[in-house]
Structures are given as structure tokens and as C-alpha cells.
mmCIF file with all atom_site columns, C-alpha atoms in Angstrom:
data_model
loop_
_atom_site.group_PDB
_atom_site.id
_atom_site.type_symbol
_atom_site.label_atom_id
_atom_site.label_alt_id
_atom_site.label_comp_id
_atom_site.label_asym_id
_atom_site.label_entity_id
_atom_site.label_seq_id
_atom_site.pdbx_PDB_ins_code
_atom_site.Cartn_x
_atom_site.Cartn_y
_atom_site.Cartn_z
_atom_site.occupancy
_atom_site.B_iso_or_equiv
_atom_site.pdbx_formal_charge
_atom_site.auth_seq_id
_atom_site.auth_comp_id
_atom_site.auth_asym_id
_atom_site.auth_atom_id
_atom_site.pdbx_PDB_model_num
ATOM 1   C CA . MET A 1 1   ? 11.276  18.249  -16.663 1.00 35.00 ? 1   MET A CA 1
ATOM 2   C CA . LYS A 1 2   ? 7.934   19.566  -17.802 1.00 43.00 ? 2   LYS A CA 1
ATOM 3   C CA . GLY A 1 3   ? 4.848   18.915  -15.705 1.00 46.00 ? 3   GLY A CA 1
ATOM 4   C CA . ALA A 1 4   ? 3.488   15.399  -16.076 1.00 51.00 ? 4   ALA A CA 1
ATOM 5   C CA . SER A 1 5   ? -0.129  14.620  -16.877 1.00 54.00 ? 5   SER A CA 1
ATOM 6   C CA . SER A 1 6   ? -2.482  11.967  -15.512 1.00 54.00 ? 6   SER A CA 1
ATOM 7   C CA . SER A 1 7   ? -1.855  9.895   -18.645 1.00 52.00 ? 7   SER A CA 1
ATOM 8   C CA . ASP A 1 8   ? 1.875   9.573   -17.929 1.00 57.00 ? 8   ASP A CA 1
ATOM 9   C CA . PRO A 1 9   ? 3.277   6.444   -16.244 1.00 55.00 ? 9   PRO A CA 1
ATOM 10  C CA . PRO A 1 10  ? 3.660   6.635   -12.442 1.00 54.00 ? 10  PRO A CA 1
ATOM 11  C CA . SER A 1 11  ? 7.469   6.846   -12.640 1.00 49.00 ? 11  SER A CA 1
ATOM 12  C CA . ARG A 1 12  ? 7.332   10.023  -14.724 1.00 55.00 ? 12  ARG A CA 1
ATOM 13  C CA . ARG A 1 13  ? 4.641   11.562  -12.563 1.00 64.00 ? 13  ARG A CA 1
ATOM 14  C CA . LEU A 1 14  ? 6.760   10.930  -9.466  1.00 67.00 ? 14  LEU A CA 1
ATOM 15  C CA . ALA A 1 15  ? 9.700   12.759  -11.031 1.00 68.00 ? 15  ALA A CA 1
ATOM 16  C CA . SER A 1 16  ? 7.536   15.712  -12.038 1.00 78.00 ? 16  SER A CA 1
ATOM 17  C CA . PRO A 1 17  ? 7.691   18.921  -9.957  1.00 79.00 ? 17  PRO A CA 1
ATOM 18  C CA . ASP A 1 18  ? 3.883   18.902  -10.097 1.00 86.00 ? 18  ASP A CA 1
ATOM 19  C CA . PHE A 1 19  ? 3.730   15.685  -8.088  1.00 91.00 ? 19  PHE A CA 1
ATOM 20  C CA . TYR A 1 20  ? 3.708   17.528  -4.749  1.00 91.00 ? 20  TYR A CA 1
ATOM 21  C CA . ASP A 1 21  ? 1.654   20.506  -5.978  1.00 93.00 ? 21  ASP A CA 1
ATOM 22  C CA . GLU A 1 22  ? -1.363  20.356  -3.663  1.00 94.00 ? 22  GLU A CA 1
ATOM 23  C CA . ALA A 1 23  ? -3.623  22.459  -5.878  1.00 94.00 ? 23  ALA A CA 1
ATOM 24  C CA . LYS A 1 24  ? -3.004  20.185  -8.868  1.00 94.00 ? 24  LYS A CA 1
ATOM 25  C CA . LEU A 1 25  ? -3.426  17.141  -6.660  1.00 96.00 ? 25  LEU A CA 1
ATOM 26  C CA . LEU A 1 26  ? -6.818  18.368  -5.450  1.00 96.00 ? 26  LEU A CA 1
ATOM 27  C CA . ALA A 1 27  ? -7.868  19.039  -9.049  1.00 96.00 ? 27  ALA A CA 1
ATOM 28  C CA . GLU A 1 28  ? -6.957  15.482  -10.023 1.00 96.00 ? 28  GLU A CA 1
ATOM 29  C CA . LEU A 1 29  ? -8.716  14.122  -6.938  1.00 97.00 ? 29  LEU A CA 1
ATOM 30  C CA . GLU A 1 30  ? -11.866 15.993  -7.904  1.00 97.00 ? 30  GLU A CA 1
ATOM 31  C CA . ARG A 1 31  ? -11.665 14.730  -11.509 1.00 97.00 ? 31  ARG A CA 1
ATOM 32  C CA . THR A 1 32  ? -11.178 11.128  -10.421 1.00 97.00 ? 32  THR A CA 1
ATOM 33  C CA . PHE A 1 33  ? -13.762 11.275  -7.636  1.00 98.00 ? 33  PHE A CA 1
ATOM 34  C CA . ASP A 1 34  ? -16.319 12.615  -10.103 1.00 97.00 ? 34  ASP A CA 1
ATOM 35  C CA . ILE A 1 35  ? -15.724 9.629   -12.380 1.00 97.00 ? 35  ILE A CA 1
ATOM 36  C CA . CYS A 1 36  ? -15.969 7.230   -9.416  1.00 97.00 ? 36  CYS A CA 1
ATOM 37  C CA . HIS A 1 37  ? -19.185 8.904   -8.243  1.00 97.00 ? 37  HIS A CA 1
ATOM 38  C CA . GLY A 1 38  ? -20.754 8.343   -11.654 1.00 96.00 ? 38  GLY A CA 1
ATOM 39  C CA . CYS A 1 39  ? -19.736 4.684   -11.694 1.00 96.00 ? 39  CYS A CA 1
ATOM 40  C CA . ARG A 1 40  ? -19.807 3.312   -8.120  1.00 96.00 ? 40  ARG A CA 1
ATOM 41  C CA . ARG A 1 41  ? -18.703 -0.195  -9.133  1.00 95.00 ? 41  ARG A CA 1
ATOM 42  C CA . CYS A 1 42  ? -16.117 -0.229  -6.334  1.00 94.00 ? 42  CYS A CA 1
ATOM 43  C CA . VAL A 1 43  ? -18.571 0.450   -3.505  1.00 93.00 ? 43  VAL A CA 1
ATOM 44  C CA . ASN A 1 44  ? -18.121 -3.024  -2.017  1.00 92.00 ? 44  ASN A CA 1
ATOM 45  C CA . LEU A 1 45  ? -14.317 -3.238  -2.160  1.00 92.00 ? 45  LEU A CA 1
ATOM 46  C CA . CYS A 1 46  ? -13.276 -1.297  0.923   1.00 93.00 ? 46  CYS A CA 1
ATOM 47  C CA . THR A 1 47  ? -14.280 1.701   3.053   1.00 94.00 ? 47  THR A CA 1
ATOM 48  C CA . THR A 1 48  ? -12.620 4.211   0.721   1.00 97.00 ? 48  THR A CA 1
ATOM 49  C CA . PHE A 1 49  ? -15.427 4.354   -1.824  1.00 97.00 ? 49  PHE A CA 1
ATOM 50  C CA . PRO A 1 50  ? -18.368 4.330   0.633   1.00 96.00 ? 50  PRO A CA 1
ATOM 51  C CA . THR A 1 51  ? -16.639 7.240   2.393   1.00 97.00 ? 51  THR A CA 1
ATOM 52  C CA . LEU A 1 52  ? -16.464 9.138   -0.903  1.00 97.00 ? 52  LEU A CA 1
ATOM 53  C CA . PHE A 1 53  ? -20.049 8.383   -1.881  1.00 97.00 ? 53  PHE A CA 1
ATOM 54  C CA . GLU A 1 54  ? -21.381 9.338   1.556   1.00 97.00 ? 54  GLU A CA 1
ATOM 55  C CA . LEU A 1 55  ? -19.609 12.700  1.282   1.00 97.00 ? 55  LEU A CA 1
ATOM 56  C CA . VAL A 1 56  ? -21.146 13.263  -2.156  1.00 97.00 ? 56  VAL A CA 1
ATOM 57  C CA . ASP A 1 57  ? -24.636 12.184  -1.081  1.00 97.00 ? 57  ASP A CA 1
ATOM 58  C CA . ALA A 1 58  ? -24.486 14.517  1.919   1.00 96.00 ? 58  ALA A CA 1
ATOM 59  C CA . SER A 1 59  ? -23.326 17.531  -0.122  1.00 96.00 ? 59  SER A CA 1
ATOM 60  C CA . THR A 1 60  ? -25.600 20.388  -1.127  1.00 94.00 ? 60  THR A CA 1
ATOM 61  C CA . THR A 1 61  ? -25.252 19.648  -4.852  1.00 96.00 ? 61  THR A CA 1
ATOM 62  C CA . LEU A 1 62  ? -25.228 15.833  -4.595  1.00 96.00 ? 62  LEU A CA 1
ATOM 63  C CA . GLU A 1 63  ? -22.138 16.021  -6.797  1.00 97.00 ? 63  GLU A CA 1
ATOM 64  C CA . VAL A 1 64  ? -18.408 16.035  -6.105  1.00 97.00 ? 64  VAL A CA 1
ATOM 65  C CA . ASP A 1 65  ? -18.247 19.810  -6.603  1.00 96.00 ? 65  ASP A CA 1
ATOM 66  C CA . GLY A 1 66  ? -20.378 20.165  -3.454  1.00 96.00 ? 66  GLY A CA 1
ATOM 67  C CA . VAL A 1 67  ? -17.816 18.365  -1.280  1.00 97.00 ? 67  VAL A CA 1
ATOM 68  C CA . PRO A 1 68  ? -15.288 20.697  0.431   1.00 96.00 ? 68  PRO A CA 1
ATOM 69  C CA . LYS A 1 69  ? -11.784 19.953  -0.798  1.00 95.00 ? 69  LYS A CA 1
ATOM 70  C CA . GLN A 1 70  ? -10.566 19.416  2.763   1.00 94.00 ? 70  GLN A CA 1
ATOM 71  C CA . GLU A 1 71  ? -12.984 16.489  3.036   1.00 97.00 ? 71  GLU A CA 1
ATOM 72  C CA . PHE A 1 72  ? -11.110 14.692  0.248   1.00 97.00 ? 72  PHE A CA 1
ATOM 73  C CA . TRP A 1 73  ? -8.464  13.693  2.789   1.00 95.00 ? 73  TRP A CA 1
ATOM 74  C CA . LYS A 1 74  ? -11.047 11.515  4.565   1.00 96.00 ? 74  LYS A CA 1
ATOM 75  C CA . VAL A 1 75  ? -11.201 9.393   1.422   1.00 97.00 ? 75  VAL A CA 1
ATOM 76  C CA . VAL A 1 76  ? -7.409  9.271   1.130   1.00 96.00 ? 76  VAL A CA 1
ATOM 77  C CA . ASP A 1 77  ? -7.042  8.127   4.741   1.00 92.00 ? 77  ASP A CA 1
ATOM 78  C CA . GLN A 1 78  ? -9.311  5.126   4.138   1.00 94.00 ? 78  GLN A CA 1
ATOM 79  C CA . CYS A 1 79  ? -7.242  3.717   1.268   1.00 94.00 ? 79  CYS A CA 1
ATOM 80  C CA . TYR A 1 80  ? -4.672  1.070   2.227   1.00 88.00 ? 80  TYR A CA 1
ATOM 81  C CA . LEU A 1 81  ? -3.325  0.673   -1.318  1.00 91.00 ? 81  LEU A CA 1
ATOM 82  C CA . CYS A 1 82  ? -4.468  -2.885  -2.030  1.00 91.00 ? 82  CYS A CA 1
ATOM 83  C CA . ASP A 1 83  ? -4.866  -2.023  -5.764  1.00 93.00 ? 83  ASP A CA 1
ATOM 84  C CA . MET A 1 84  ? -8.002  -4.161  -6.071  1.00 94.00 ? 84  MET A CA 1
ATOM 85  C CA . CYS A 1 85  ? -10.032 -1.336  -7.627  1.00 95.00 ? 85  CYS A CA 1
ATOM 86  C CA . TYR A 1 86  ? -7.437  -0.972  -10.398 1.00 96.00 ? 86  TYR A CA 1
ATOM 87  C CA . MET A 1 87  ? -6.973  -4.702  -10.973 1.00 94.00 ? 87  MET A CA 1
ATOM 88  C CA . THR A 1 88  ? -10.515 -6.057  -10.737 1.00 93.00 ? 88  THR A CA 1
ATOM 89  C CA . LYS A 1 89  ? -13.201 -3.381  -10.953 1.00 92.00 ? 89  LYS A CA 1
ATOM 90  C CA . CYS A 1 90  ? -12.398 -0.096  -12.657 1.00 96.00 ? 90  CYS A CA 1
ATOM 91  C CA . PRO A 1 91  ? -13.317 0.045   -16.378 1.00 95.00 ? 91  PRO A CA 1
ATOM 92  C CA . TYR A 1 92  ? -11.471 3.351   -16.844 1.00 97.00 ? 92  TYR A CA 1
ATOM 93  C CA . VAL A 1 93  ? -7.858  2.364   -16.167 1.00 96.00 ? 93  VAL A CA 1
ATOM 94  C CA . PRO A 1 94  ? -5.244  3.167   -18.844 1.00 94.00 ? 94  PRO A CA 1
ATOM 95  C CA . PRO A 1 95  ? -5.350  3.006   -21.837 1.00 93.00 ? 95  PRO A CA 1
ATOM 96  C CA . HIS A 1 96  ? -8.899  4.350   -21.386 1.00 96.00 ? 96  HIS A CA 1
ATOM 97  C CA . PRO A 1 97  ? -9.014  8.086   -22.262 1.00 95.00 ? 97  PRO A CA 1
ATOM 98  C CA . TRP A 1 98  ? -10.028 8.929   -18.676 1.00 96.00 ? 98  TRP A CA 1
ATOM 99  C CA . ASN A 1 99  ? -6.844  7.310   -17.312 1.00 95.00 ? 99  ASN A CA 1
ATOM 100 C CA . VAL A 1 100 ? -8.136  6.530   -13.850 1.00 96.00 ? 100 VAL A CA 1
ATOM 101 C CA . ASP A 1 101 ? -5.320  5.191   -11.673 1.00 96.00 ? 101 ASP A CA 1
ATOM 102 C CA . PHE A 1 102 ? -6.911  5.368   -8.242  1.00 97.00 ? 102 PHE A CA 1
ATOM 103 C CA . PRO A 1 103 ? -4.174  3.580   -6.231  1.00 95.00 ? 103 PRO A CA 1
ATOM 104 C CA . HIS A 1 104 ? -1.358  5.782   -7.553  1.00 94.00 ? 104 HIS A CA 1
ATOM 105 C CA . LEU A 1 105 ? -3.480  8.867   -6.979  1.00 96.00 ? 105 LEU A CA 1
ATOM 106 C CA . MET A 1 106 ? -4.014  7.833   -3.355  1.00 96.00 ? 106 MET A CA 1
ATOM 107 C CA . LEU A 1 107 ? -0.285  7.160   -3.028  1.00 94.00 ? 107 LEU A CA 1
ATOM 108 C CA . ARG A 1 108 ? 0.439   10.646  -4.372  1.00 95.00 ? 108 ARG A CA 1
ATOM 109 C CA . ALA A 1 109 ? -2.017  12.185  -1.905  1.00 95.00 ? 109 ALA A CA 1
ATOM 110 C CA . LYS A 1 110 ? -0.429  10.318  0.999   1.00 93.00 ? 110 LYS A CA 1
ATOM 111 C CA . ALA A 1 111 ? 3.016   11.472  -0.160  1.00 91.00 ? 111 ALA A CA 1
ATOM 112 C CA . VAL A 1 112 ? 1.810   15.079  -0.143  1.00 93.00 ? 112 VAL A CA 1
ATOM 113 C CA . LYS A 1 113 ? 0.507   14.640  3.415   1.00 90.00 ? 113 LYS A CA 1
ATOM 114 C CA . PHE A 1 114 ? 3.846   13.215  4.532   1.00 87.00 ? 114 PHE A CA 1
ATOM 115 C CA . LYS A 1 115 ? 5.755   16.036  2.870   1.00 88.00 ? 115 LYS A CA 1
ATOM 116 C CA . LYS A 1 116 ? 3.538   18.563  4.665   1.00 86.00 ? 116 LYS A CA 1
ATOM 117 C CA . LYS A 1 117 ? 4.134   16.675  7.938   1.00 81.00 ? 117 LYS A CA 1
ATOM 118 C CA . GLU A 1 118 ? 0.394   16.283  8.418   1.00 76.00 ? 118 GLU A CA 1
ATOM 119 C CA . VAL A 1 119 ? 0.698   12.661  9.462   1.00 75.00 ? 119 VAL A CA 1
ATOM 120 C CA . SER A 1 120 ? 0.253   11.286  12.971  1.00 76.00 ? 120 SER A CA 1
ATOM 121 C CA . VAL A 1 121 ? 3.040   9.587   14.899  1.00 74.00 ? 121 VAL A CA 1
ATOM 122 C CA . ARG A 1 122 ? 1.090   6.333   14.622  1.00 73.00 ? 122 ARG A CA 1
ATOM 123 C CA . ASP A 1 123 ? 0.936   6.519   10.824  1.00 76.00 ? 123 ASP A CA 1
ATOM 124 C CA . ARG A 1 124 ? 4.612   7.393   10.541  1.00 74.00 ? 124 ARG A CA 1
ATOM 125 C CA . LEU A 1 125 ? 5.518   4.493   12.800  1.00 74.00 ? 125 LEU A CA 1
ATOM 126 C CA . LEU A 1 126 ? 3.280   1.883   11.190  1.00 72.00 ? 126 LEU A CA 1
ATOM 127 C CA . SER A 1 127 ? 4.344   2.856   7.683   1.00 73.00 ? 127 SER A CA 1
ATOM 128 C CA . SER A 1 128 ? 8.020   2.346   8.540   1.00 74.00 ? 128 SER A CA 1
ATOM 129 C CA . THR A 1 129 ? 7.703   -1.374  7.860   1.00 77.00 ? 129 THR A CA 1
ATOM 130 C CA . ASP A 1 130 ? 11.394  -2.089  7.274   1.00 78.00 ? 130 ASP A CA 1
ATOM 131 C CA . ALA A 1 131 ? 12.477  -0.232  10.409  1.00 78.00 ? 131 ALA A CA 1
ATOM 132 C CA . ILE A 1 132 ? 9.920   -2.039  12.574  1.00 78.00 ? 132 ILE A CA 1
ATOM 133 C CA . GLY A 1 133 ? 10.660  -5.362  10.910  1.00 75.00 ? 133 GLY A CA 1
ATOM 134 C CA . LYS A 1 134 ? 14.417  -5.143  11.438  1.00 75.00 ? 134 LYS A CA 1
ATOM 135 C CA . LEU A 1 135 ? 13.911  -4.243  15.095  1.00 74.00 ? 135 LEU A CA 1
ATOM 136 C CA . ALA A 1 136 ? 11.198  -6.820  15.770  1.00 71.00 ? 136 ALA A CA 1
ATOM 137 C CA . ALA A 1 137 ? 13.123  -9.574  13.958  1.00 67.00 ? 137 ALA A CA 1
ATOM 138 C CA . ILE A 1 138 ? 15.875  -9.479  16.579  1.00 66.00 ? 138 ILE A CA 1
ATOM 139 C CA . PRO A 1 139 ? 15.269  -12.759 18.467  1.00 61.00 ? 139 PRO A CA 1
ATOM 140 C CA . VAL A 1 140 ? 14.929  -11.282 21.952  1.00 56.00 ? 140 VAL A CA 1
ATOM 141 C CA . VAL A 1 141 ? 12.709  -8.476  20.666  1.00 55.00 ? 141 VAL A CA 1
ATOM 142 C CA . ALA A 1 142 ? 10.557  -10.907 18.674  1.00 56.00 ? 142 ALA A CA 1
ATOM 143 C CA . ALA A 1 143 ? 10.036  -13.082 21.748  1.00 55.00 ? 143 ALA A CA 1
ATOM 144 C CA . SER A 1 144 ? 9.203   -10.067 23.905  1.00 55.00 ? 144 SER A CA 1
ATOM 145 C CA . GLY A 1 145 ? 6.828   -8.695  21.286  1.00 53.00 ? 145 GLY A CA 1
ATOM 146 C CA . GLU A 1 146 ? 4.977   -11.979 20.927  1.00 56.00 ? 146 GLU A CA 1
ATOM 147 C CA . CYS A 1 147 ? 4.578   -12.146 24.688  1.00 54.00 ? 147 CYS A CA 1
ATOM 148 C CA . GLY A 1 148 ? 3.441   -8.517  24.825  1.00 52.00 ? 148 GLY A CA 1
ATOM 149 C CA . GLN A 1 149 ? 0.731   -9.145  22.232  1.00 56.00 ? 149 GLN A CA 1
ATOM 150 C CA . ARG A 1 150 ? -0.887  -11.607 24.620  1.00 57.00 ? 150 ARG A CA 1
ATOM 151 C CA . GLN A 1 151 ? -0.730  -9.240  27.587  1.00 59.00 ? 151 GLN A CA 1
ATOM 152 C CA . PHE A 1 152 ? -3.870  -7.134  27.995  1.00 59.00 ? 152 PHE A CA 1
ATOM 153 C CA . GLY A 1 153 ? -1.937  -4.417  29.801  1.00 69.00 ? 153 GLY A CA 1
ATOM 154 C CA . ALA A 1 154 ? 0.633   -4.116  27.016  1.00 73.00 ? 154 ALA A CA 1
ATOM 155 C CA . ARG A 1 155 ? -2.055  -3.967  24.352  1.00 77.00 ? 155 ARG A CA 1
ATOM 156 C CA . SER A 1 156 ? -3.962  -1.327  26.319  1.00 81.00 ? 156 SER A CA 1
ATOM 157 C CA . LEU A 1 157 ? -0.791  0.749   26.504  1.00 81.00 ? 157 LEU A CA 1
ATOM 158 C CA . MET A 1 158 ? -0.237  0.335   22.762  1.00 76.00 ? 158 MET A CA 1
ATOM 159 C CA . GLU A 1 159 ? -3.807  1.457   22.101  1.00 81.00 ? 159 GLU A CA 1
ATOM 160 C CA . LYS A 1 160 ? -3.322  4.634   24.150  1.00 81.00 ? 160 LYS A CA 1
ATOM 161 C CA . ALA A 1 161 ? 0.124   5.361   22.730  1.00 78.00 ? 161 ALA A CA 1
ATOM 162 C CA . ILE A 1 162 ? -0.334  4.826   18.999  1.00 74.00 ? 162 ILE A CA 1
ATOM 163 C CA . GLY A 1 163 ? -4.022  4.043   18.489  1.00 76.00 ? 163 GLY A CA 1
ATOM 164 C CA . VAL A 1 164 ? -3.801  0.329   17.649  1.00 77.00 ? 164 VAL A CA 1
ATOM 165 C CA . HIS A 1 165 ? -6.885  -1.325  19.137  1.00 80.00 ? 165 HIS A CA 1
ATOM 166 C CA . ARG A 1 166 ? -6.144  -3.774  21.932  1.00 79.00 ? 166 ARG A CA 1
ATOM 167 C CA . GLU A 1 167 ? -8.194  -6.521  20.251  1.00 81.00 ? 167 GLU A CA 1
ATOM 168 C CA . ARG A 1 168 ? -6.646  -6.101  16.832  1.00 77.00 ? 168 ARG A CA 1
ATOM 169 C CA . ARG A 1 169 ? -4.798  -9.247  15.739  1.00 79.00 ? 169 ARG A CA 1
ATOM 170 C CA . LEU A 1 170 ? -1.207  -8.388  14.911  1.00 77.00 ? 170 LEU A CA 1
ATOM 171 C CA . PRO A 1 171 ? 1.119   -10.456 12.728  1.00 76.00 ? 171 PRO A CA 1
ATOM 172 C CA . PRO A 1 172 ? 3.972   -12.201 14.545  1.00 76.00 ? 172 PRO A CA 1
ATOM 173 C CA . TYR A 1 173 ? 7.551   -11.219 13.789  1.00 77.00 ? 173 TYR A CA 1
ATOM 174 C CA . SER A 1 174 ? 10.067  -13.918 13.032  1.00 75.00 ? 174 SER A CA 1
ATOM 175 C CA . PRO A 1 175 ? 13.861  -13.685 13.320  1.00 65.00 ? 175 PRO A CA 1
ATOM 176 C CA . GLY A 1 176 ? 15.822  -14.383 10.156  1.00 56.00 ? 176 GLY A CA 1
ATOM 177 C CA . LEU A 1 177 ? 15.053  -13.296 6.607   1.00 54.00 ? 177 LEU A CA 1
ATOM 178 C CA . PRO A 1 178 ? 14.417  -15.805 3.796   1.00 50.00 ? 178 PRO A CA 1
ATOM 179 C CA . ARG A 1 179 ? 16.504  -13.793 1.367   1.00 50.00 ? 179 ARG A CA 1
ATOM 180 C CA . ALA A 1 180 ? 19.497  -13.929 3.718   1.00 45.00 ? 180 ALA A CA 1
ATOM 181 C CA . GLY A 1 181 ? 19.251  -17.594 4.675   1.00 47.00 ? 181 GLY A CA 1
ATOM 182 C CA . GLU A 1 182 ? 18.136  -20.404 2.452   1.00 48.00 ? 182 GLU A CA 1
ATOM 183 C CA . ALA A 1 183 ? 18.890  -18.506 -0.764  1.00 43.00 ? 183 ALA A CA 1
ATOM 184 C CA . GLU A 1 184 ? 22.597  -18.600 0.045   1.00 43.00 ? 184 GLU A CA 1
ATOM 185 C CA . ARG A 1 185 ? 22.780  -22.367 -0.266  1.00 46.00 ? 185 ARG A CA 1
ATOM 186 C CA . ALA A 1 186 ? 21.816  -22.271 -3.981  1.00 44.00 ? 186 ALA A CA 1
ATOM 187 C CA . PRO A 1 187 ? 24.423  -21.714 -6.707  1.00 46.00 ? 187 PRO A CA 1
ATOM 188 C CA . ARG A 1 188 ? 24.802  -18.020 -7.479  1.00 45.00 ? 188 ARG A CA 1
ATOM 189 C CA . GLY A 1 189 ? 24.031  -17.515 -11.163 1.00 46.00 ? 189 GLY A CA 1
ATOM 190 C CA . GLU A 1 190 ? 25.019  -21.040 -12.175 1.00 52.00 ? 190 GLU A CA 1
ATOM 191 C CA . LYS A 1 191 ? 23.005  -22.467 -15.053 1.00 52.00 ? 191 LYS A CA 1
ATOM 192 C CA . ARG A 1 192 ? 21.151  -25.558 -13.985 1.00 53.00 ? 192 ARG A CA 1
ATOM 193 C CA . GLY A 1 193 ? 18.999  -28.012 -15.920 1.00 57.00 ? 193 GLY A CA 1
ATOM 194 C CA . THR A 1 194 ? 17.409  -26.875 -19.177 1.00 64.00 ? 194 THR A CA 1
ATOM 195 C CA . HIS A 1 195 ? 15.766  -23.729 -17.852 1.00 62.00 ? 195 HIS A CA 1
ATOM 196 C CA . THR A 1 196 ? 16.711  -20.491 -19.560 1.00 67.00 ? 196 THR A CA 1
ATOM 197 C CA . GLY A 1 197 ? 14.294  -18.092 -17.864 1.00 67.00 ? 197 GLY A CA 1
ATOM 198 C CA . GLU A 1 198 ? 14.963  -15.909 -14.855 1.00 71.00 ? 198 GLU A CA 1
ATOM 199 C CA . VAL A 1 199 ? 12.815  -15.340 -11.775 1.00 74.00 ? 199 VAL A CA 1
ATOM 200 C CA . ALA A 1 200 ? 12.666  -12.103 -9.811  1.00 76.00 ? 200 ALA A CA 1
ATOM 201 C CA . ILE A 1 201 ? 11.282  -12.478 -6.289  1.00 78.00 ? 201 ILE A CA 1
ATOM 202 C CA . PHE A 1 202 ? 9.768   -9.491  -4.506  1.00 79.00 ? 202 PHE A CA 1
ATOM 203 C CA . SER A 1 203 ? 9.288   -10.952 -1.057  1.00 79.00 ? 203 SER A CA 1
ATOM 204 C CA . THR A 1 204 ? 7.981   -7.713  0.544   1.00 80.00 ? 204 THR A CA 1
ATOM 205 C CA . CYS A 1 205 ? 8.110   -6.856  4.230   1.00 82.00 ? 205 CYS A CA 1
ATOM 206 C CA . TYR A 1 206 ? 5.474   -9.422  5.242   1.00 82.00 ? 206 TYR A CA 1
ATOM 207 C CA . VAL A 1 207 ? 7.504   -12.394 4.015   1.00 85.00 ? 207 VAL A CA 1
ATOM 208 C CA . ASN A 1 208 ? 10.793  -10.877 5.161   1.00 82.00 ? 208 ASN A CA 1
ATOM 209 C CA . TYR A 1 209 ? 9.691   -10.192 8.715   1.00 82.00 ? 209 TYR A CA 1
ATOM 210 C CA . ASN A 1 210 ? 6.389   -11.954 9.462   1.00 82.00 ? 210 ASN A CA 1
ATOM 211 C CA . GLU A 1 211 ? 6.032   -15.172 7.467   1.00 83.00 ? 211 GLU A CA 1
ATOM 212 C CA . PRO A 1 212 ? 9.508   -16.152 6.211   1.00 84.00 ? 212 PRO A CA 1
ATOM 213 C CA . GLY A 1 213 ? 8.266   -19.720 5.721   1.00 86.00 ? 213 GLY A CA 1
ATOM 214 C CA . ILE A 1 214 ? 6.512   -18.576 2.546   1.00 86.00 ? 214 ILE A CA 1
ATOM 215 C CA . GLY A 1 215 ? 9.840   -17.408 1.148   1.00 85.00 ? 215 GLY A CA 1
ATOM 216 C CA . HIS A 1 216 ? 11.624  -20.602 2.210   1.00 85.00 ? 216 HIS A CA 1
ATOM 217 C CA . ASP A 1 217 ? 8.946   -22.721 0.519   1.00 88.00 ? 217 ASP A CA 1
ATOM 218 C CA . LEU A 1 218 ? 9.226   -20.747 -2.707  1.00 87.00 ? 218 LEU A CA 1
ATOM 219 C CA . LEU A 1 219 ? 13.001  -21.097 -2.723  1.00 85.00 ? 219 LEU A CA 1
ATOM 220 C CA . ALA A 1 220 ? 12.631  -24.830 -2.181  1.00 86.00 ? 220 ALA A CA 1
ATOM 221 C CA . VAL A 1 221 ? 10.298  -25.099 -5.181  1.00 87.00 ? 221 VAL A CA 1
ATOM 222 C CA . LEU A 1 222 ? 12.743  -23.195 -7.375  1.00 83.00 ? 222 LEU A CA 1
ATOM 223 C CA . ASP A 1 223 ? 15.624  -25.337 -6.137  1.00 82.00 ? 223 ASP A CA 1
ATOM 224 C CA . HIS A 1 224 ? 13.671  -28.544 -6.815  1.00 83.00 ? 224 HIS A CA 1
ATOM 225 C CA . ASN A 1 225 ? 13.050  -27.424 -10.392 1.00 80.00 ? 225 ASN A CA 1
ATOM 226 C CA . GLU A 1 226 ? 16.746  -26.588 -10.830 1.00 78.00 ? 226 GLU A CA 1
ATOM 227 C CA . ILE A 1 227 ? 16.104  -22.897 -11.332 1.00 78.00 ? 227 ILE A CA 1
ATOM 228 C CA . PRO A 1 228 ? 19.150  -20.859 -10.245 1.00 73.00 ? 228 PRO A CA 1
ATOM 229 C CA . ILE A 1 229 ? 18.682  -18.519 -7.296  1.00 70.00 ? 229 ILE A CA 1
ATOM 230 C CA . ARG A 1 230 ? 20.648  -15.388 -6.594  1.00 65.00 ? 230 ARG A CA 1
ATOM 231 C CA . SER A 1 231 ? 20.106  -13.505 -3.339  1.00 56.00 ? 231 SER A CA 1
#
């Protein structure tokens, strides 16, 4: 496959051999950061953009070209991929000619860091949401974890071990997944009522492991409206 450009959809860029090319990544980071620096509409969304603008304002040129490339990773580390800049603020998202896709660019940069093994143990652990969720959802582990969250000593140990602040509120883990429970009681693929549409549910790790009640409630609404459910 030929190298993909910034105007290509994310799926094609991911399959491109250029995706993990650090030099090309840094060039795209510089291009995008320069556009963001000239706009600054996203300054109040999260810490990612203030970090970028502070680096620019402290540079010798007061432009992105004055920021050392190694400092770009400070911006990447601040992004937690909420997508709000893309969805609510940025006027340059595709199909604009500038094709600014900040969240996917940050995701690409994080992927490059992981491939280079330049990621801390804490980040590797906390980003393994399915692995943690499956472990923590075991009833005895969930009960122990909930108890440990309330213990100052356990939280202090967690802070020293993986850098999670002792006062940080952590989501509880709940045994049992909504997709494996209540969904099974509904007819599998059977046509019900007059509805002809189909619903795809992406419950994500938070609903699967932390707040399964949200998933159960949604399934109940679908069942009430006679919309078939397939797990």
C-alpha cells in the first residue's frame, strides 16, 4: 500500500506503513500544531491545548517552529482522546482542505510511543482497560478492590507503585457484564412489533465493567419497545 496522507480516512492511515514513521508523524504534528496555534479556539477544552500554546509562547520565535520536536510529546501526553475538539470546536476538520483531525493524530502519536516502548508501566497498565476490567469484575476481586479504595494505606501504596494519586476518585468495578446477562433473555434476531431498523450497541469498557446498570437500562428500553436484541 502506498503511503497515506492526512486527508485519508483513519482506517487507511492506520494500514499505511507511514503510520509509525516518527519523522512523518513529527511533521504532521508540527503542521497541525501550527494551525492550532493560529486559531486557539480549543484553549478552554482541556490541558492539551494550553500546554501547546505555553510551549509556543515560551519559544524563541513565538511560533511552532521554535518549539523543539521532543517537546511535542508533552502535548501528546495531555490528550485523553475525548474528541471534543473535533466534535465541537475545530473549524478545520474534514472536508476542510486543512484536514485537521486532532484526536486521531494524538492516537497515532501514542501508538508510536507504545511501539517504541517509551511508555511507563502505569500508562501500560491503565490503558489495558479490558484486562483490568475482567480481573476486577471477579466478585471477590471487586469486593477487595472497593474496600482497598477506602483504605488510606492501600491508596498510598497505589500512588507510589503506579502514580495514581491517593485522593483521586476511582470508578467502582461491578461483577457481571450487561452484554452477557440481560441481553440473553431477549429473542435472538426474532422480528418483533413493526420495527424494521437495527440497533448496534457499543457499551465500551465503562459500561461493561464499571456501570453495567446503564447497559441493563438500555436493554430494558429496547425490550419495552419490542426491538430485537442480539448479544
